[in-house]
Short mmCIF file of C-alpha atoms in Angstrom, two decimals:
data_model
loop_
_atom_site.label_atom_id
_atom_site.label_comp_id
_atom_site.label_asym_id
_atom_site.label_seq_id
_atom_site.Cartn_x
_atom_site.Cartn_y
_atom_site.Cartn_z
CA MET A 1 0.02 -0.19 0.32
CA ARG A 2 1.38 3.70 -1.03
CA ILE A 3 1.22 6.03 1.56
CA PRO A 4 1.48 9.19 -0.30
CA LEU A 5 2.07 11.87 2.31
CA THR A 6 4.84 14.37 3.03
CA THR A 7 5.07 16.74 5.55
CA VAL A 8 5.62 20.33 4.57
CA VAL A 9 4.04 22.05 7.58
CA ALA A 10 4.22 20.63 11.04
CA ALA A 11 4.38 22.18 14.34
CA THR A 12 3.85 20.66 18.27
CA LEU A 13 3.50 22.16 21.38
CA LEU A 14 3.43 19.40 24.10
CA ALA A 15 2.64 20.48 27.65
CA SER A 16 6.09 20.25 29.83
CA GLY A 17 6.44 16.95 31.89
CA THR A 18 4.31 14.95 29.40
CA LEU A 19 6.60 13.15 27.52
CA LYS A 20 9.05 13.05 30.81
CA ALA A 21 6.01 11.51 32.61
CA GLU A 22 5.56 9.14 29.81
CA THR A 23 9.32 7.62 29.10
CA LEU A 24 10.10 7.45 33.36
CA ASP A 25 6.68 5.76 34.25
CA PRO A 26 4.99 3.65 31.42
CA ILE A 27 1.62 2.93 32.43
CA VAL A 28 -0.47 0.56 30.50
CA VAL A 29 -4.36 -0.03 31.00
CA THR A 30 -5.24 -2.90 28.51
CA ALA A 31 -3.66 -5.57 29.79
CA ASN A 32 -5.14 -6.07 32.70
CA ASN A 33 -8.19 -3.65 32.09
CA THR A 34 -6.64 -0.85 35.08
CA ALA A 35 -3.74 1.15 35.13
CA GLN A 36 -0.08 -0.63 35.75
CA PRO A 37 3.37 -0.34 35.18
CA LEU A 38 4.44 -2.25 31.63
CA SER A 39 7.35 -3.83 33.76
CA THR A 40 4.47 -6.15 35.80
CA VAL A 41 2.48 -7.38 32.92
CA THR A 42 2.57 -10.88 32.00
CA ALA A 43 1.09 -10.93 28.47
CA PRO A 44 2.67 -9.75 25.01
CA THR A 45 2.03 -5.99 25.71
CA TYR A 46 3.32 -3.51 23.06
CA VAL A 47 2.99 0.21 22.93
CA ILE A 48 3.09 2.55 20.31
CA THR A 49 3.17 6.11 21.24
CA GLU A 50 2.54 9.40 20.00
CA GLU A 51 6.43 10.12 19.07
CA GLU A 52 7.05 6.99 17.65
CA ILE A 53 4.06 7.76 14.86
CA ALA A 54 5.22 10.76 14.13
CA GLU A 55 8.97 9.75 13.91
CA LYS A 56 8.49 6.78 11.64
CA GLY A 57 5.88 8.85 9.59
CA TRP A 58 2.83 6.58 9.97
CA GLU A 59 -0.17 8.06 8.55
CA THR A 60 -2.80 5.21 9.56
CA VAL A 61 -3.93 2.80 12.06
CA ALA A 62 -3.07 -0.03 10.15
CA GLU A 63 0.83 1.04 8.87
CA VAL A 64 1.11 1.63 12.67
CA LEU A 65 -0.10 -2.09 13.23
CA GLN A 66 1.82 -3.29 10.80
CA HIS A 67 4.96 -3.33 12.37
CA VAL A 68 3.59 -5.19 16.07
CA PRO A 69 5.10 -8.67 16.00
CA GLY A 70 2.39 -11.08 15.23
CA ILE A 71 0.06 -8.72 13.37
CA SER A 72 0.08 -8.65 9.81
CA ILE A 73 -2.62 -6.66 7.16
CA SER A 74 -4.17 -7.28 3.78
CA HIS A 75 -5.57 -4.37 1.83
CA SER A 76 -7.29 -3.68 -1.50
CA GLY A 77 -6.54 -0.55 -2.44
CA GLY A 78 -5.34 2.69 -1.31
CA LEU A 79 -6.25 4.88 1.85
CA GLY A 80 -9.82 4.19 2.87
CA LYS A 81 -10.18 0.73 1.23
CA THR A 82 -11.16 -2.46 2.88
CA THR A 83 -8.42 -3.59 5.22
CA ASN A 84 -8.16 -6.76 6.92
CA ILE A 85 -6.14 -7.56 10.42
CA TYR A 86 -4.80 -10.70 11.49
CA LEU A 87 -3.30 -11.20 15.06
CA ARG A 88 -1.80 -14.58 15.81
CA GLY A 89 -3.36 -15.96 12.53
CA LEU A 90 -6.82 -14.77 13.84
CA SER A 91 -8.56 -12.22 11.84
CA SER A 92 -10.43 -9.10 12.88
CA ASN A 93 -13.23 -10.78 14.50
CA GLY A 94 -11.15 -12.69 17.37
CA ILE A 95 -9.94 -9.16 17.90
CA LEU A 96 -11.27 -6.92 20.24
CA PHE A 97 -10.36 -3.10 19.22
CA LEU A 98 -11.38 -0.38 21.82
CA ILE A 99 -11.14 3.35 21.61
CA ASP A 100 -10.80 4.63 25.14
CA GLY A 101 -12.49 1.43 26.94
CA GLN A 102 -15.23 1.41 24.41
CA MET A 103 -15.66 -1.55 21.77
CA VAL A 104 -15.53 -0.20 18.09
CA ALA A 105 -17.23 -2.82 15.72
CA ASP A 106 -19.66 -3.05 12.87
CA PRO A 107 -22.62 -4.50 14.23
CA SER A 108 -24.42 -4.56 11.36
CA ASN A 109 -21.80 -6.44 9.22
CA THR A 110 -22.00 -10.47 8.90
CA THR A 111 -18.95 -10.86 11.34
CA LEU A 112 -18.48 -8.42 14.57
CA ALA A 113 -15.00 -6.59 13.29
CA PRO A 114 -14.78 -3.07 12.87
CA GLN A 115 -13.67 -0.85 10.01
CA ILE A 116 -10.33 -0.57 10.44
CA GLU A 117 -9.54 1.36 7.26
CA ASN A 118 -11.73 4.63 8.85
CA LEU A 119 -10.26 4.54 12.60
CA PRO A 120 -8.41 7.59 12.79
CA LEU A 121 -4.88 7.97 13.67
CA SER A 122 -5.16 12.02 14.40
CA ASN A 123 -5.99 12.54 17.89
CA VAL A 124 -3.89 9.06 18.95
CA ALA A 125 -2.03 9.14 22.13
CA ARG A 126 -0.85 5.82 22.25
CA ILE A 127 -1.93 2.29 20.55
CA GLU A 128 -1.39 -0.67 23.52
CA VAL A 129 -1.77 -4.02 21.70
CA VAL A 130 -2.30 -6.96 23.89
CA ALA A 131 -1.73 -10.88 22.46
CA GLY A 132 -3.30 -14.20 23.30
CA PRO A 133 -6.85 -14.78 24.59
CA GLN A 134 -8.13 -11.74 26.87
CA SER A 135 -12.09 -12.83 27.27
CA GLY A 136 -11.30 -13.71 30.74
CA ILE A 137 -10.63 -9.95 31.13
CA TRP A 138 -12.15 -8.41 28.29
CA GLY A 139 -15.14 -10.83 26.78
CA ALA A 140 -16.20 -11.31 23.57
CA ASN A 141 -14.06 -11.40 20.71
CA ALA A 142 -10.90 -10.88 22.55
CA SER A 143 -9.79 -14.44 21.59
CA GLY A 144 -7.01 -13.39 19.62
CA GLY A 145 -6.14 -10.43 21.55
CA VAL A 146 -7.10 -6.58 22.08
CA ILE A 147 -6.06 -3.59 20.18
CA HIS A 148 -6.66 -0.33 22.47
CA ILE A 149 -6.62 3.17 20.84
CA ILE A 150 -6.11 5.59 23.50
CA THR A 151 -6.77 9.32 22.42
CA ARG A 152 -4.64 12.59 23.71
CA LYS A 153 -5.77 14.43 26.76
CA ALA A 154 -6.03 17.74 27.45
CA GLY A 155 -2.41 19.38 27.83
CA ALA A 156 -1.04 18.70 24.56
CA ASN A 157 -1.47 21.09 21.59
CA HIS A 158 -1.05 19.99 17.84
CA PHE A 159 -1.12 21.30 14.40
CA ALA A 160 -0.23 20.04 11.17
CA VAL A 161 -0.56 20.12 7.54
CA LYS A 162 0.44 17.44 5.06
CA VAL A 163 0.98 17.44 1.40
CA GLY A 164 1.84 14.27 -0.97
CA SER A 165 1.48 12.73 -4.30
CA GLU A 166 -1.87 11.86 -6.06
CA ASN A 167 -3.02 15.08 -4.80
CA THR A 168 -3.11 14.02 -1.37
CA ARG A 169 -3.85 16.62 1.73
CA GLN A 170 -4.27 16.63 4.98
CA PHE A 171 -4.98 18.70 7.95
CA THR A 172 -5.07 17.97 11.67
CA ALA A 173 -5.47 19.98 15.05
CA HIS A 174 -5.92 19.47 18.63
CA LEU A 175 -6.38 22.25 21.14
CA SER A 176 -6.62 21.85 24.75
CA LYS A 177 -6.97 24.00 27.81
CA ARG A 178 -6.46 22.70 31.01
CA PHE A 179 -8.32 25.45 34.05
CA GLN A 180 -9.65 25.38 37.54
CA GLY A 181 -11.50 22.20 37.95
CA GLY A 182 -11.17 20.80 34.85
CA ASP A 183 -9.83 20.22 31.09
CA LEU A 184 -10.99 20.61 27.61
CA SER A 185 -9.95 19.35 24.40
CA VAL A 186 -11.18 19.42 20.77
CA TYR A 187 -9.56 17.88 17.44
CA VAL A 188 -10.40 18.42 14.08
CA ALA A 189 -8.42 16.60 11.29
CA SER A 190 -9.24 16.43 7.37
CA LEU A 191 -8.09 14.10 4.58
CA ASP A 192 -8.35 14.31 1.18
CA THR A 193 -6.52 12.48 -1.77
CA GLU A 194 -7.36 11.46 -5.51
CA GLY A 195 -5.70 7.85 -4.88
CA PHE A 196 -5.07 5.31 -7.15
CA THR A 197 -7.13 3.09 -9.13
CA ALA A 198 -7.95 -0.01 -6.73
CA LEU A 199 -8.54 -2.49 -10.08
CA LYS A 200 -6.64 -2.63 -13.20
CA LEU A 201 -6.38 -4.36 -16.61
CA TYR A 202 -4.23 -7.30 -17.40
CA GLY A 203 -0.90 -5.86 -18.96
CA SER A 204 -1.89 -2.21 -17.59
CA ASN A 205 0.26 0.05 -15.19
CA GLY A 206 -3.20 1.47 -14.38
CA SER A 207 -1.76 5.07 -15.17
CA GLY A 208 -4.34 6.15 -17.39
CA ASP A 209 -7.17 4.44 -15.22
CA GLU A 210 -9.69 6.36 -13.23
CA LYS A 211 -8.58 7.08 -9.90
CA ASP A 212 -10.26 5.92 -6.63
CA GLY A 213 -9.85 8.63 -4.22
CA TYR A 214 -10.71 9.35 -0.47
CA GLN A 215 -12.21 11.64 1.68
CA GLN A 216 -12.44 11.45 5.75
CA THR A 217 -13.18 14.06 8.42
CA ASP A 218 -13.00 13.71 11.90
CA LEU A 219 -13.73 15.76 14.90
CA GLY A 220 -14.21 15.62 18.57
CA PHE A 221 -13.90 16.92 22.00
CA LYS A 222 -13.34 15.94 25.70
CA VAL A 223 -14.39 17.68 29.05
CA GLY A 224 -13.57 16.56 32.19
CA ILE A 225 -14.80 18.39 36.05
CA ASP A 226 -12.85 17.45 39.18
CA ALA A 227 -15.69 18.01 41.59
CA ASP A 228 -12.98 17.55 44.04
CA GLN A 229 -9.57 15.51 44.07
CA HIS A 230 -11.51 12.17 44.67
CA HIS A 231 -14.87 12.83 42.18
CA ARG A 232 -13.97 13.10 38.08
CA PHE A 233 -16.67 13.73 35.50
CA GLU A 234 -15.88 13.42 31.60
CA LEU A 235 -17.93 13.47 28.23
CA GLN A 236 -16.54 12.57 24.91
CA LEU A 237 -17.67 12.30 21.76
CA ASP A 238 -15.85 11.47 18.56
CA LYS A 239 -17.12 11.30 14.95
CA THR A 240 -15.99 10.62 11.39
CA ALA A 241 -17.50 10.74 8.21
CA ALA A 242 -15.27 8.74 5.35
CA GLN A 243 -16.03 8.80 1.33
CA ALA A 244 -14.23 6.02 -0.57
CA GLN A 245 -14.62 5.30 -4.01
CA PHE A 246 -13.40 1.72 -5.09
CA ASP A 247 -13.54 -0.53 -8.37
CA SER A 248 -15.81 -3.83 -7.85
CA ALA A 249 -14.72 -7.23 -9.80
CA PHE A 250 -18.30 -7.66 -10.55
CA PRO A 251 -18.32 -5.87 -13.45
CA TYR A 252 -14.52 -5.91 -13.88
CA ASP A 253 -14.40 -2.15 -14.83
CA PRO A 254 -11.46 -0.21 -13.75
CA ASN A 255 -13.07 2.94 -14.92
CA SER A 256 -16.11 2.42 -13.22
CA THR A 257 -17.68 5.32 -11.12
CA ALA A 258 -20.57 3.96 -9.92
CA ASP A 259 -18.92 1.95 -7.09
CA ALA A 260 -18.48 4.15 -3.33
CA ASN A 261 -18.79 3.49 0.30
CA GLU A 262 -20.15 6.29 2.78
CA ARG A 263 -19.52 5.78 6.50
CA ASN A 264 -20.46 7.79 9.50
CA LEU A 265 -18.84 6.58 12.73
CA LEU A 266 -20.21 8.48 16.09
CA ASN A 267 -18.86 7.43 19.61
CA LYS A 268 -20.30 8.95 22.65
CA VAL A 269 -19.23 8.67 26.35
CA ALA A 270 -19.93 9.76 29.67
CA ARG A 271 -17.66 8.63 32.42
CA TYR A 272 -17.44 8.81 36.57
CA ARG A 273 -14.29 7.96 38.17
CA TYR A 274 -13.45 7.93 41.76
CA ALA A 275 -10.31 7.27 43.81
CA LYS A 276 -9.24 7.55 47.19
CA ASP A 277 -6.71 6.10 48.72
CA ALA A 278 -6.83 2.45 47.53
CA LEU A 279 -9.79 2.56 46.08
CA THR A 280 -10.74 3.37 42.42
CA GLY A 281 -13.89 3.21 40.84
CA THR A 282 -15.39 3.98 37.10
CA LEU A 283 -18.68 3.82 35.92
CA GLN A 284 -19.35 4.07 32.16
CA ILE A 285 -22.31 4.59 29.69
CA ALA A 286 -21.29 4.41 25.89
CA GLU A 287 -22.73 4.48 22.43
CA TYR A 288 -21.10 3.68 19.04
CA THR A 289 -23.36 3.90 15.82
CA ILE A 290 -22.08 3.50 12.47
CA ASP A 291 -23.99 4.41 9.50
CA ARG A 292 -23.15 2.95 6.38
CA THR A 293 -24.13 2.93 2.22
CA SER A 294 -22.57 1.19 -0.41
CA TYR A 295 -23.20 2.28 -3.83
CA SER A 296 -22.54 -0.01 -7.08
CA ALA A 297 -23.96 -0.63 -10.69
CA TYR A 298 -26.85 -2.50 -8.78
CA GLY A 299 -27.75 0.36 -6.68
CA PRO A 300 -27.19 1.57 -2.84
CA TYR A 301 -27.21 -0.22 -0.10
CA GLY A 302 -27.50 0.84 3.62
CA SER A 303 -27.14 -0.73 6.93
CA LYS A 304 -26.90 0.88 10.56
CA GLY A 305 -25.55 -0.77 13.44
CA ASN A 306 -25.25 0.32 17.41
CA LEU A 307 -23.34 -0.59 20.56
CA THR A 308 -24.99 0.61 23.57
CA THR A 309 -22.96 -0.24 26.77
CA VAL A 310 -23.19 0.39 30.33
CA SER A 311 -20.19 -0.46 32.52
CA ALA A 312 -18.48 -0.65 36.21
CA LYS A 313 -15.38 -1.52 38.20
CA LEU A 314 -14.27 -1.31 41.39
CA GLY A 315 -10.73 -1.82 42.48
CA TYR A 316 -8.59 -1.90 45.85
CA ALA A 317 -5.02 -1.97 45.77
CA TYR A 318 -4.27 -3.93 48.91
CA ALA A 319 -0.20 -3.61 48.60
CA PRO A 320 2.42 -2.04 45.89
CA SER A 321 1.95 -3.66 42.70
CA SER A 322 -1.18 -5.76 44.13
CA HIS A 323 -4.69 -5.13 43.83
CA ILE A 324 -7.99 -6.87 42.88
CA GLN A 325 -10.91 -5.53 40.72
CA MET A 326 -14.76 -6.37 40.23
CA ALA A 327 -16.32 -5.37 37.17
CA GLY A 328 -19.52 -6.13 35.31
CA GLY A 329 -21.96 -4.78 33.15
CA ASN A 330 -24.35 -4.69 29.77
CA GLN A 331 -24.25 -4.43 26.57
CA ARG A 332 -26.52 -4.36 23.48
CA ILE A 333 -25.84 -4.96 20.01
CA GLN A 334 -28.32 -3.52 17.30
CA GLY A 335 -27.52 -4.97 14.01
CA ASN A 336 -29.59 -3.86 10.79
CA SER A 337 -32.38 -5.92 11.54
CA ASP A 338 -32.13 -7.55 14.60
CA ALA A 339 -30.47 -7.09 17.97
CA TYR A 340 -29.25 -9.43 21.16
CA TRP A 341 -27.80 -8.09 24.83
CA HIS A 342 -25.65 -9.81 27.47
CA ASP A 343 -24.90 -9.08 31.39
CA TRP A 344 -21.14 -9.75 32.41
CA VAL A 345 -19.48 -9.92 35.91
CA GLY A 346 -15.77 -10.91 36.62
CA VAL A 347 -13.24 -10.65 38.92
CA THR A 348 -9.40 -10.16 38.29
CA HIS A 349 -6.23 -10.28 40.70
CA VAL A 350 -2.92 -8.46 39.86
CA HIS A 351 -0.28 -9.58 42.36
CA ARG A 352 3.03 -9.81 43.54
CA LEU A 353 4.67 -12.72 45.14
CA GLY A 354 8.11 -12.06 46.18
CA SER A 355 9.78 -11.34 42.80
CA LEU A 356 7.08 -12.55 40.82
CA SER A 357 4.50 -11.02 39.25
CA LEU A 358 1.01 -12.93 38.71
CA VAL A 359 -2.43 -12.42 36.85
CA GLU A 360 -5.42 -14.46 37.52
CA ALA A 361 -9.13 -13.49 35.88
CA LEU A 362 -12.19 -15.20 35.81
CA ARG A 363 -15.26 -13.59 33.96
CA TYR A 364 -19.11 -14.97 32.94
CA ASP A 365 -21.33 -13.34 30.29
CA ASN A 366 -24.56 -14.19 30.21
CA TYR A 367 -26.56 -13.47 26.74
CA ASP A 368 -30.22 -13.60 25.93
CA ARG A 369 -30.52 -15.09 22.21
CA PHE A 370 -27.94 -17.87 22.65
CA LYS A 371 -25.39 -20.05 24.90
CA ASP A 372 -23.55 -18.19 27.89
CA ALA A 373 -19.44 -18.36 27.93
CA THR A 374 -17.64 -18.78 30.78
CA THR A 375 -14.04 -17.50 30.24
CA GLY A 376 -10.46 -17.15 32.19
CA LYS A 377 -6.79 -16.07 32.10
CA LEU A 378 -3.41 -16.86 33.98
CA GLY A 379 -0.52 -15.35 34.05
CA ILE A 380 3.19 -15.21 35.52
CA LYS A 381 6.49 -13.10 34.88
CA VAL A 382 9.53 -14.76 36.69
CA PRO A 383 12.76 -12.61 36.72
CA LEU A 384 15.87 -14.22 35.63
CA PHE A 385 19.22 -12.52 35.78
CA GLY A 386 20.16 -9.00 34.75
CA ASP A 387 16.82 -7.56 32.89
CA MET A 388 15.97 -11.54 31.72
CA HIS A 389 12.63 -12.57 32.80
CA LEU A 390 10.46 -15.29 31.62
CA LYS A 391 7.13 -14.85 31.28
CA ALA A 392 4.13 -17.45 30.32
CA ASN A 393 0.49 -17.14 29.83
CA TYR A 394 -2.75 -19.44 29.49
CA GLY A 395 -5.97 -17.82 28.73
CA THR A 396 -9.32 -19.00 27.00
CA GLY A 397 -11.80 -16.71 24.68
CA TYR A 398 -14.97 -16.42 22.54
CA ASN A 399 -16.08 -14.75 19.54
CA ALA A 400 -19.83 -13.83 20.19
CA PRO A 401 -22.08 -14.26 16.91
CA SER A 402 -23.09 -10.85 15.17
CA ALA A 403 -26.68 -9.36 15.17
CA PHE A 404 -26.70 -10.32 11.16
CA GLN A 405 -26.08 -14.09 12.16
CA VAL A 406 -28.85 -14.22 15.25
CA GLY A 407 -30.88 -13.01 12.56
CA TYR A 408 -30.00 -15.39 10.14
CA GLN A 409 -29.63 -18.88 12.14
CA ASN A 410 -31.39 -20.78 14.37
CA THR A 411 -30.59 -19.39 17.73
CA GLN A 412 -31.79 -22.18 19.85
CA THR A 413 -28.05 -24.23 19.21
CA LEU A 414 -25.96 -21.27 18.02
CA LYS A 415 -23.16 -20.27 20.66
CA PRO A 416 -20.10 -18.96 20.71
CA GLU A 417 -17.29 -19.67 19.05
CA LYS A 418 -14.43 -20.79 21.88
CA VAL A 419 -10.76 -20.18 21.44
CA GLU A 420 -7.92 -21.78 24.08
CA GLY A 421 -4.25 -20.70 24.00
CA TRP A 422 -0.98 -20.35 25.86
CA ASP A 423 2.25 -18.80 25.38
CA ILE A 424 5.69 -18.53 27.13
CA ALA A 425 8.33 -15.67 26.25
CA LEU A 426 12.00 -15.22 27.42
CA SER A 427 12.66 -11.42 27.14
CA GLY A 428 15.82 -9.30 27.84
CA LEU A 429 18.63 -7.30 26.33
CA GLY A 430 16.03 -5.76 24.17
CA ALA A 431 14.90 -8.90 22.18
CA SER A 432 12.11 -11.38 22.81
CA LEU A 433 11.57 -14.95 21.80
CA THR A 434 8.06 -16.04 22.22
#
């Protein structure tokens, strides 16, 4: 895939201490659904920061992820075209995608997988990838792992303009302000490219064919209110509008202008956080909606999906690097013509035993339309010598049917697809063998 962007103007204003804090205290939140130092995580975890993304010149989420060990990517054209991701050989419907803790997927599709090509990179602070079955912590569709996109917080301002070949133009701006009792951040991004033909005739280099362009606009905001030192309220909204031209193989015509996709993605989150001494808690209500229309020589086809989630978690740190967390919630998955819901409850225990780091997790999911699922996870990290250490993990996972499958199959016998996996890794001296 060609990424035809060249930076011509870029200005980044970073709040003092932001980089230093992240460098000296690498905290991850995805491995066990709670904040913890990366050094105590047992699962294979990879963190890509916005500084690394800028340094390497990566332009899409897929381009970032293809540099993570165990991940492979396939494209059906240039920017905005259908993109598939595989983690340890499992496809997108076995990988849980999150944005700031909210599941993002297309419930109206045949599988519960996201439209990866439309996930914005413009507001990303870091991406965390956890490989292996994680359903014991995160539930459905985390059988292959979890990819968590964490967006920028208030305190860092960013502005960039990029131009490149294929008449590509990109603009991004992120503005934020901290004030007494809270903070506010706003971002906007625009991408427009003529692209190149996604389909060409045999023996042709495609230079004279009709180009398949792409346009995407992203905007959003976050606002946080600190009622006092223990209570915080947050609101977040992210919206993406994208249009992509492509060439269908039926009929086979590289110069067809009838084929196009339009997608509108909307993520809304309301969140309450509590922290006092060793006790922490979070209550979150979130809704993710995707509205898409496909155009072809046979006419338009539209679909709409919705994910509505209410979740809560309560954690207690009873010793340094040791805590226990209870979590539960409800999620409704609405497809184009059918829907289902499920409740869940789970417990995660992360602790130290001498020099050992350990994690145990157990989760139960209750579904209204098909069979329930119980999953778990065990992990251990053993220091050897110097910075060498040995890690071992075992987990069970499952992939839930999509709303499409629920609507078109006999749900009396329908049940989640189960996965079982383990890994052993030896790490140190800047290298890792898994």
